[in-house]
Amino acid sequence: MLVGGGLGLVVLLLAVLAASALRVLREYERGVVFQLGRFWKVKGPGLVILIPGIQQMVRVDLRVVVMDIPSQDVITRDNVSVKVSAVLYFRVVDPERAIIQVERFLEATSQLAQTTLRAVLGKHELDDLLAERERLNLDVQKILDAQTDTWGIKVTNVEIKHVDLNDTMVRAIARQAEAERERRAKVIHAEGELQASHKLAEAAEVLAHQPQALQLRYLETLTVIAADKNSTIVFPLPLDIVGPLMRRFIKPDEG
């Protein structure tokens, strides 16, 4: 009985040791293995065998991490206070450095992204913040990527999601946009008047050489006006038309 009990205890102990020595890593996981506290190697994916009590392993996920950057209070270069939120995309490319070089790389990356977002956007004016988001996204992404490279992290993208303004600034921007549209309308109207004046000058030059064309133009204008039957038309007649009629009905004085 004692022999059987001792054998069962040995089998149980071996089973516990085997369970603690075997690890299975998925395709997107890597294991950073330490041996007696010193870095040994990065292993995985698949089955990993560890020496219990001698080796320890830390799992690292290599998939892209999507992290929200909380809303940040930013003062732009033209002294406008706004709240800006963004989203950060990054992944671990070097598991060894991500575990050894920084403590809790997720939290460190989040804090660095918040401070970098405030620093970069504070160097630009509000108009750039609203109209040049793609360029600002690229600037923030490059700075973060350069700073997290020593941690074995690759920042793939940064997207600014929301730019919140107070009501006073929203009304001011609306007034500015309305004034800009009015300015464009006036400029377009002035350009149209200028082009029309050139064409009228050319038409006047043509009509000056062809008096008959001027009479035809009178008749055409009369046709256009007569389309509205409720209108009273006062139409001037040229003297070269009225003159012959007057001479026919009015006889000269006999002397």
CSV table of C-alpha atoms in Angstrom, one decimal:
chain,number,residue,atom,x,y,z
A,1,MET,CA,0.0,0.0,0.0
A,2,LEU,CA,2.8,2.4,0.9
A,3,VAL,CA,4.6,1.6,-2.4
A,4,GLY,CA,1.4,2.2,-4.4
A,5,GLY,CA,0.8,5.5,-2.5
A,6,GLY,CA,4.3,6.7,-3.0
A,7,LEU,CA,4.1,5.8,-6.7
A,8,GLY,CA,0.9,7.7,-7.1
A,9,LEU,CA,2.4,10.8,-5.3
A,10,VAL,CA,5.4,10.6,-7.7
A,11,VAL,CA,3.1,10.5,-10.7
A,12,LEU,CA,1.1,13.4,-9.4
A,13,LEU,CA,4.2,15.4,-8.8
A,14,LEU,CA,5.4,14.7,-12.3
A,15,ALA,CA,2.1,15.7,-13.7
A,16,VAL,CA,2.2,19.0,-11.8
A,17,LEU,CA,5.8,19.7,-13.0
A,18,ALA,CA,4.8,18.8,-16.6
A,19,ALA,CA,1.8,21.2,-16.5
A,20,SER,CA,4.0,24.0,-15.1
A,21,ALA,CA,6.7,23.3,-17.7
A,22,LEU,CA,4.5,23.3,-20.8
A,23,ARG,CA,3.2,26.5,-22.4
A,24,VAL,CA,1.2,27.0,-25.6
A,25,LEU,CA,1.6,30.3,-27.4
A,26,ARG,CA,-0.8,31.4,-30.2
A,27,GLU,CA,0.4,32.7,-33.5
A,28,TYR,CA,0.2,36.3,-32.4
A,29,GLU,CA,1.9,35.7,-29.1
A,30,ARG,CA,5.6,35.5,-28.1
A,31,GLY,CA,7.1,34.5,-24.8
A,32,VAL,CA,10.0,36.4,-23.2
A,33,VAL,CA,11.9,33.8,-21.2
A,34,PHE,CA,14.0,34.6,-18.2
A,35,GLN,CA,16.4,32.1,-16.7
A,36,LEU,CA,17.3,32.7,-13.1
A,37,GLY,CA,16.3,36.3,-13.6
A,38,ARG,CA,18.4,36.9,-16.7
A,39,PHE,CA,17.0,37.3,-20.2
A,40,TRP,CA,17.4,34.0,-22.1
A,41,LYS,CA,15.5,34.2,-25.4
A,42,VAL,CA,12.2,35.0,-27.1
A,43,LYS,CA,10.2,31.8,-27.9
A,44,GLY,CA,7.0,31.0,-29.7
A,45,PRO,CA,4.5,30.5,-31.2
A,46,GLY,CA,3.6,26.9,-30.5
A,47,LEU,CA,4.7,24.6,-27.7
A,48,VAL,CA,7.2,26.0,-25.2
A,49,ILE,CA,8.9,23.9,-22.6
A,50,LEU,CA,10.2,25.7,-19.4
A,51,ILE,CA,12.3,24.4,-16.5
A,52,PRO,CA,10.1,24.8,-13.4
A,53,GLY,CA,11.7,27.0,-10.8
A,54,ILE,CA,14.5,28.0,-13.2
A,55,GLN,CA,12.8,29.7,-16.1
A,56,GLN,CA,9.9,32.1,-16.2
A,57,MET,CA,8.0,33.5,-19.2
A,58,VAL,CA,6.2,36.7,-19.9
A,59,ARG,CA,3.6,36.7,-22.7
A,60,VAL,CA,3.6,39.5,-25.2
A,61,ASP,CA,0.8,40.2,-27.7
A,62,LEU,CA,2.0,41.2,-31.2
A,63,ARG,CA,-1.4,42.4,-32.6
A,64,VAL,CA,-2.2,46.0,-33.3
A,65,VAL,CA,-3.4,47.8,-30.2
A,66,VAL,CA,-6.2,50.4,-30.6
A,67,MET,CA,-6.0,52.9,-27.7
A,68,ASP,CA,-8.2,56.0,-27.1
A,69,ILE,CA,-6.3,59.1,-26.1
A,70,PRO,CA,-8.5,60.9,-23.5
A,71,SER,CA,-9.7,64.4,-24.3
A,72,GLN,CA,-6.9,66.9,-23.8
A,73,ASP,CA,-7.1,70.6,-23.0
A,74,VAL,CA,-5.0,72.3,-25.7
A,75,ILE,CA,-4.2,76.0,-26.0
A,76,THR,CA,-3.4,76.8,-29.7
A,77,ARG,CA,-0.8,79.2,-30.8
A,78,ASP,CA,-3.5,81.9,-31.3
A,79,ASN,CA,-4.6,81.4,-27.7
A,80,VAL,CA,-7.8,79.5,-28.3
A,81,SER,CA,-8.7,76.8,-25.8
A,82,VAL,CA,-10.0,73.5,-27.2
A,83,LYS,CA,-10.5,70.0,-26.1
A,84,VAL,CA,-9.0,67.4,-28.5
A,85,SER,CA,-9.4,63.6,-28.4
A,86,ALA,CA,-7.6,61.1,-30.6
A,87,VAL,CA,-7.0,57.4,-31.2
A,88,LEU,CA,-3.7,55.6,-31.3
A,89,TYR,CA,-2.7,52.5,-33.3
A,90,PHE,CA,0.5,50.7,-32.3
A,91,ARG,CA,2.0,47.2,-32.0
A,92,VAL,CA,5.0,45.5,-30.3
A,93,VAL,CA,7.8,44.6,-32.8
A,94,ASP,CA,10.5,43.7,-30.3
A,95,PRO,CA,9.1,41.7,-27.3
A,96,GLU,CA,12.4,41.7,-25.5
A,97,ARG,CA,12.7,45.5,-25.4
A,98,ALA,CA,9.0,46.0,-24.7
A,99,ILE,CA,9.4,43.9,-21.5
A,100,ILE,CA,12.9,44.9,-20.4
A,101,GLN,CA,13.2,48.5,-21.4
A,102,VAL,CA,9.9,49.9,-19.9
A,103,GLU,CA,7.5,49.0,-17.1
A,104,ARG,CA,4.0,48.4,-18.4
A,105,PHE,CA,4.5,49.6,-22.0
A,106,LEU,CA,0.8,50.1,-22.6
A,107,GLU,CA,0.5,52.7,-19.8
A,108,ALA,CA,3.8,54.3,-20.8
A,109,THR,CA,2.6,54.6,-24.5
A,110,SER,CA,-0.7,56.1,-23.4
A,111,GLN,CA,0.9,58.8,-21.2
A,112,LEU,CA,3.4,59.6,-23.9
A,113,ALA,CA,0.7,60.0,-26.5
A,114,GLN,CA,-1.3,62.4,-24.3
A,115,THR,CA,1.7,64.7,-23.7
A,116,THR,CA,2.8,64.6,-27.3
A,117,LEU,CA,-0.7,65.4,-28.6
A,118,ARG,CA,-0.8,68.5,-26.4
A,119,ALA,CA,2.7,69.6,-27.3
A,120,VAL,CA,2.2,69.2,-31.1
A,121,LEU,CA,-1.2,70.8,-31.4
A,122,GLY,CA,-0.2,73.7,-29.1
A,123,LYS,CA,2.3,74.8,-31.8
A,124,HIS,CA,-0.5,75.4,-34.4
A,125,GLU,CA,-3.3,77.8,-34.9
A,126,LEU,CA,-7.0,76.9,-34.7
A,127,ASP,CA,-7.4,77.1,-38.5
A,128,ASP,CA,-4.6,74.5,-39.0
A,129,LEU,CA,-6.2,72.3,-36.3
A,130,LEU,CA,-9.5,72.3,-38.1
A,131,ALA,CA,-8.3,72.1,-41.7
A,132,GLU,CA,-4.9,70.3,-41.6
A,133,ARG,CA,-5.8,67.2,-39.6
A,134,GLU,CA,-3.9,64.8,-41.9
A,135,ARG,CA,-0.7,66.7,-41.5
A,136,LEU,CA,-1.1,67.0,-37.8
A,137,ASN,CA,-1.8,63.3,-37.5
A,138,LEU,CA,1.4,62.5,-39.4
A,139,ASP,CA,3.4,64.9,-37.1
A,140,VAL,CA,2.1,63.3,-33.9
A,141,GLN,CA,2.7,59.7,-35.4
A,142,LYS,CA,6.3,60.5,-36.3
A,143,ILE,CA,7.2,61.9,-32.9
A,144,LEU,CA,5.6,59.0,-31.0
A,145,ASP,CA,7.2,56.4,-33.3
A,146,ALA,CA,10.7,57.9,-32.8
A,147,GLN,CA,10.2,58.0,-29.0
A,148,THR,CA,8.8,54.5,-28.6
A,149,ASP,CA,11.3,52.9,-30.9
A,150,THR,CA,13.6,52.2,-27.9
A,151,TRP,CA,10.7,50.3,-26.3
A,152,GLY,CA,10.3,48.0,-29.3
A,153,ILE,CA,7.0,49.6,-30.2
A,154,LYS,CA,5.9,50.7,-33.7
A,155,VAL,CA,3.3,53.5,-33.8
A,156,THR,CA,1.4,52.9,-37.1
A,157,ASN,CA,-1.2,55.6,-37.0
A,158,VAL,CA,-2.7,58.5,-35.0
A,159,GLU,CA,-6.1,59.9,-35.8
A,160,ILE,CA,-7.6,63.1,-34.2
A,161,LYS,CA,-11.3,62.3,-33.6
A,162,HIS,CA,-12.9,65.3,-32.0
A,163,VAL,CA,-12.1,69.0,-31.6
A,164,ASP,CA,-14.5,70.6,-29.2
A,165,LEU,CA,-15.0,74.4,-29.1
A,166,ASN,CA,-17.0,76.5,-26.7
A,167,ASP,CA,-20.2,78.1,-28.0
A,168,THR,CA,-18.7,81.6,-28.3
A,169,MET,CA,-15.9,80.3,-30.5
A,170,VAL,CA,-18.4,78.4,-32.6
A,171,ARG,CA,-20.5,81.5,-33.2
A,172,ALA,CA,-17.3,83.5,-34.1
A,173,ILE,CA,-16.3,80.9,-36.6
A,174,ALA,CA,-19.8,80.9,-38.1
A,175,ARG,CA,-19.6,84.7,-38.5
A,176,GLN,CA,-16.2,84.5,-40.1
A,177,ALA,CA,-17.4,81.8,-42.6
A,178,GLU,CA,-20.4,84.0,-43.5
A,179,ALA,CA,-18.2,87.0,-44.1
A,180,GLU,CA,-15.8,85.0,-46.2
A,181,ARG,CA,-18.7,83.8,-48.4
A,182,GLU,CA,-20.0,87.3,-48.8
A,183,ARG,CA,-16.5,88.5,-49.8
A,184,ARG,CA,-16.3,85.7,-52.4
A,185,ALA,CA,-19.7,86.6,-53.8
A,186,LYS,CA,-18.7,90.3,-54.2
A,187,VAL,CA,-15.5,89.3,-55.9
A,188,ILE,CA,-17.3,87.0,-58.3
A,189,HIS,CA,-19.9,89.7,-59.0
A,190,ALA,CA,-17.2,92.2,-59.7
A,191,GLU,CA,-15.3,89.8,-62.0
A,192,GLY,CA,-18.6,89.2,-63.9
A,193,GLU,CA,-19.1,92.9,-64.3
A,194,LEU,CA,-15.6,93.3,-65.7
A,195,GLN,CA,-16.0,90.5,-68.2
A,196,ALA,CA,-19.4,91.9,-69.2
A,197,SER,CA,-17.9,95.3,-69.8
A,198,HIS,CA,-15.3,93.9,-72.1
A,199,LYS,CA,-17.9,92.1,-74.1
A,200,LEU,CA,-20.2,95.2,-74.3
A,201,ALA,CA,-17.2,97.3,-75.5
A,202,GLU,CA,-16.6,94.8,-78.2
A,203,ALA,CA,-20.3,94.8,-79.2
A,204,ALA,CA,-20.4,98.6,-79.3
A,205,GLU,CA,-17.4,98.6,-81.6
A,206,VAL,CA,-19.2,96.2,-84.0
A,207,LEU,CA,-22.5,98.1,-83.9
A,208,ALA,CA,-20.6,101.4,-84.6
A,209,HIS,CA,-19.5,100.0,-87.9
A,210,GLN,CA,-22.9,98.5,-88.8
A,211,PRO,CA,-25.8,100.9,-88.2
A,212,GLN,CA,-28.3,98.3,-89.4
A,213,ALA,CA,-27.2,96.0,-86.7
A,214,LEU,CA,-28.2,98.6,-84.1
A,215,GLN,CA,-31.7,98.8,-85.6
A,216,LEU,CA,-32.0,95.0,-85.4
A,217,ARG,CA,-30.9,95.1,-81.8
A,218,TYR,CA,-33.7,97.6,-81.1
A,219,LEU,CA,-36.2,95.3,-82.6
A,220,GLU,CA,-34.9,92.3,-80.7
A,221,THR,CA,-35.1,94.2,-77.5
A,222,LEU,CA,-38.7,95.1,-78.3
A,223,THR,CA,-39.6,91.5,-78.8
A,224,VAL,CA,-38.1,90.5,-75.5
A,225,ILE,CA,-40.0,93.2,-73.6
A,226,ALA,CA,-43.3,92.4,-75.4
A,227,ALA,CA,-43.3,88.9,-74.0
A,228,ASP,CA,-44.8,90.4,-70.8
A,229,LYS,CA,-48.3,91.6,-71.9
A,230,ASN,CA,-48.9,93.5,-68.8
A,231,SER,CA,-46.0,95.9,-69.4
A,232,THR,CA,-46.1,99.4,-70.8
A,233,ILE,CA,-43.4,99.8,-73.3
A,234,VAL,CA,-41.7,103.1,-74.0
A,235,PHE,CA,-39.4,102.4,-77.0
A,236,PRO,CA,-37.2,105.1,-78.6
A,237,LEU,CA,-37.2,105.3,-82.4
A,238,PRO,CA,-34.0,106.3,-84.1
A,239,LEU,CA,-34.1,109.6,-86.1
A,240,ASP,CA,-33.0,107.9,-89.4
A,241,ILE,CA,-36.3,106.0,-89.2
A,242,VAL,CA,-38.6,108.8,-88.1
A,243,GLY,CA,-37.0,111.5,-90.4
A,244,PRO,CA,-38.3,110.1,-93.8
A,245,LEU,CA,-41.8,109.7,-92.3
A,246,MET,CA,-41.9,113.3,-91.0
A,247,ARG,CA,-40.7,114.7,-94.4
A,248,ARG,CA,-43.4,112.8,-96.3
A,249,PHE,CA,-46.4,114.1,-94.2
A,250,ILE,CA,-45.1,117.6,-93.5
A,251,LYS,CA,-44.9,119.8,-96.6
A,252,PRO,CA,-42.3,122.6,-96.7
A,253,ASP,CA,-43.6,126.2,-96.7
A,254,GLU,CA,-44.1,127.8,-100.0
A,255,GLY,CA,-42.2,131.1,-100.4
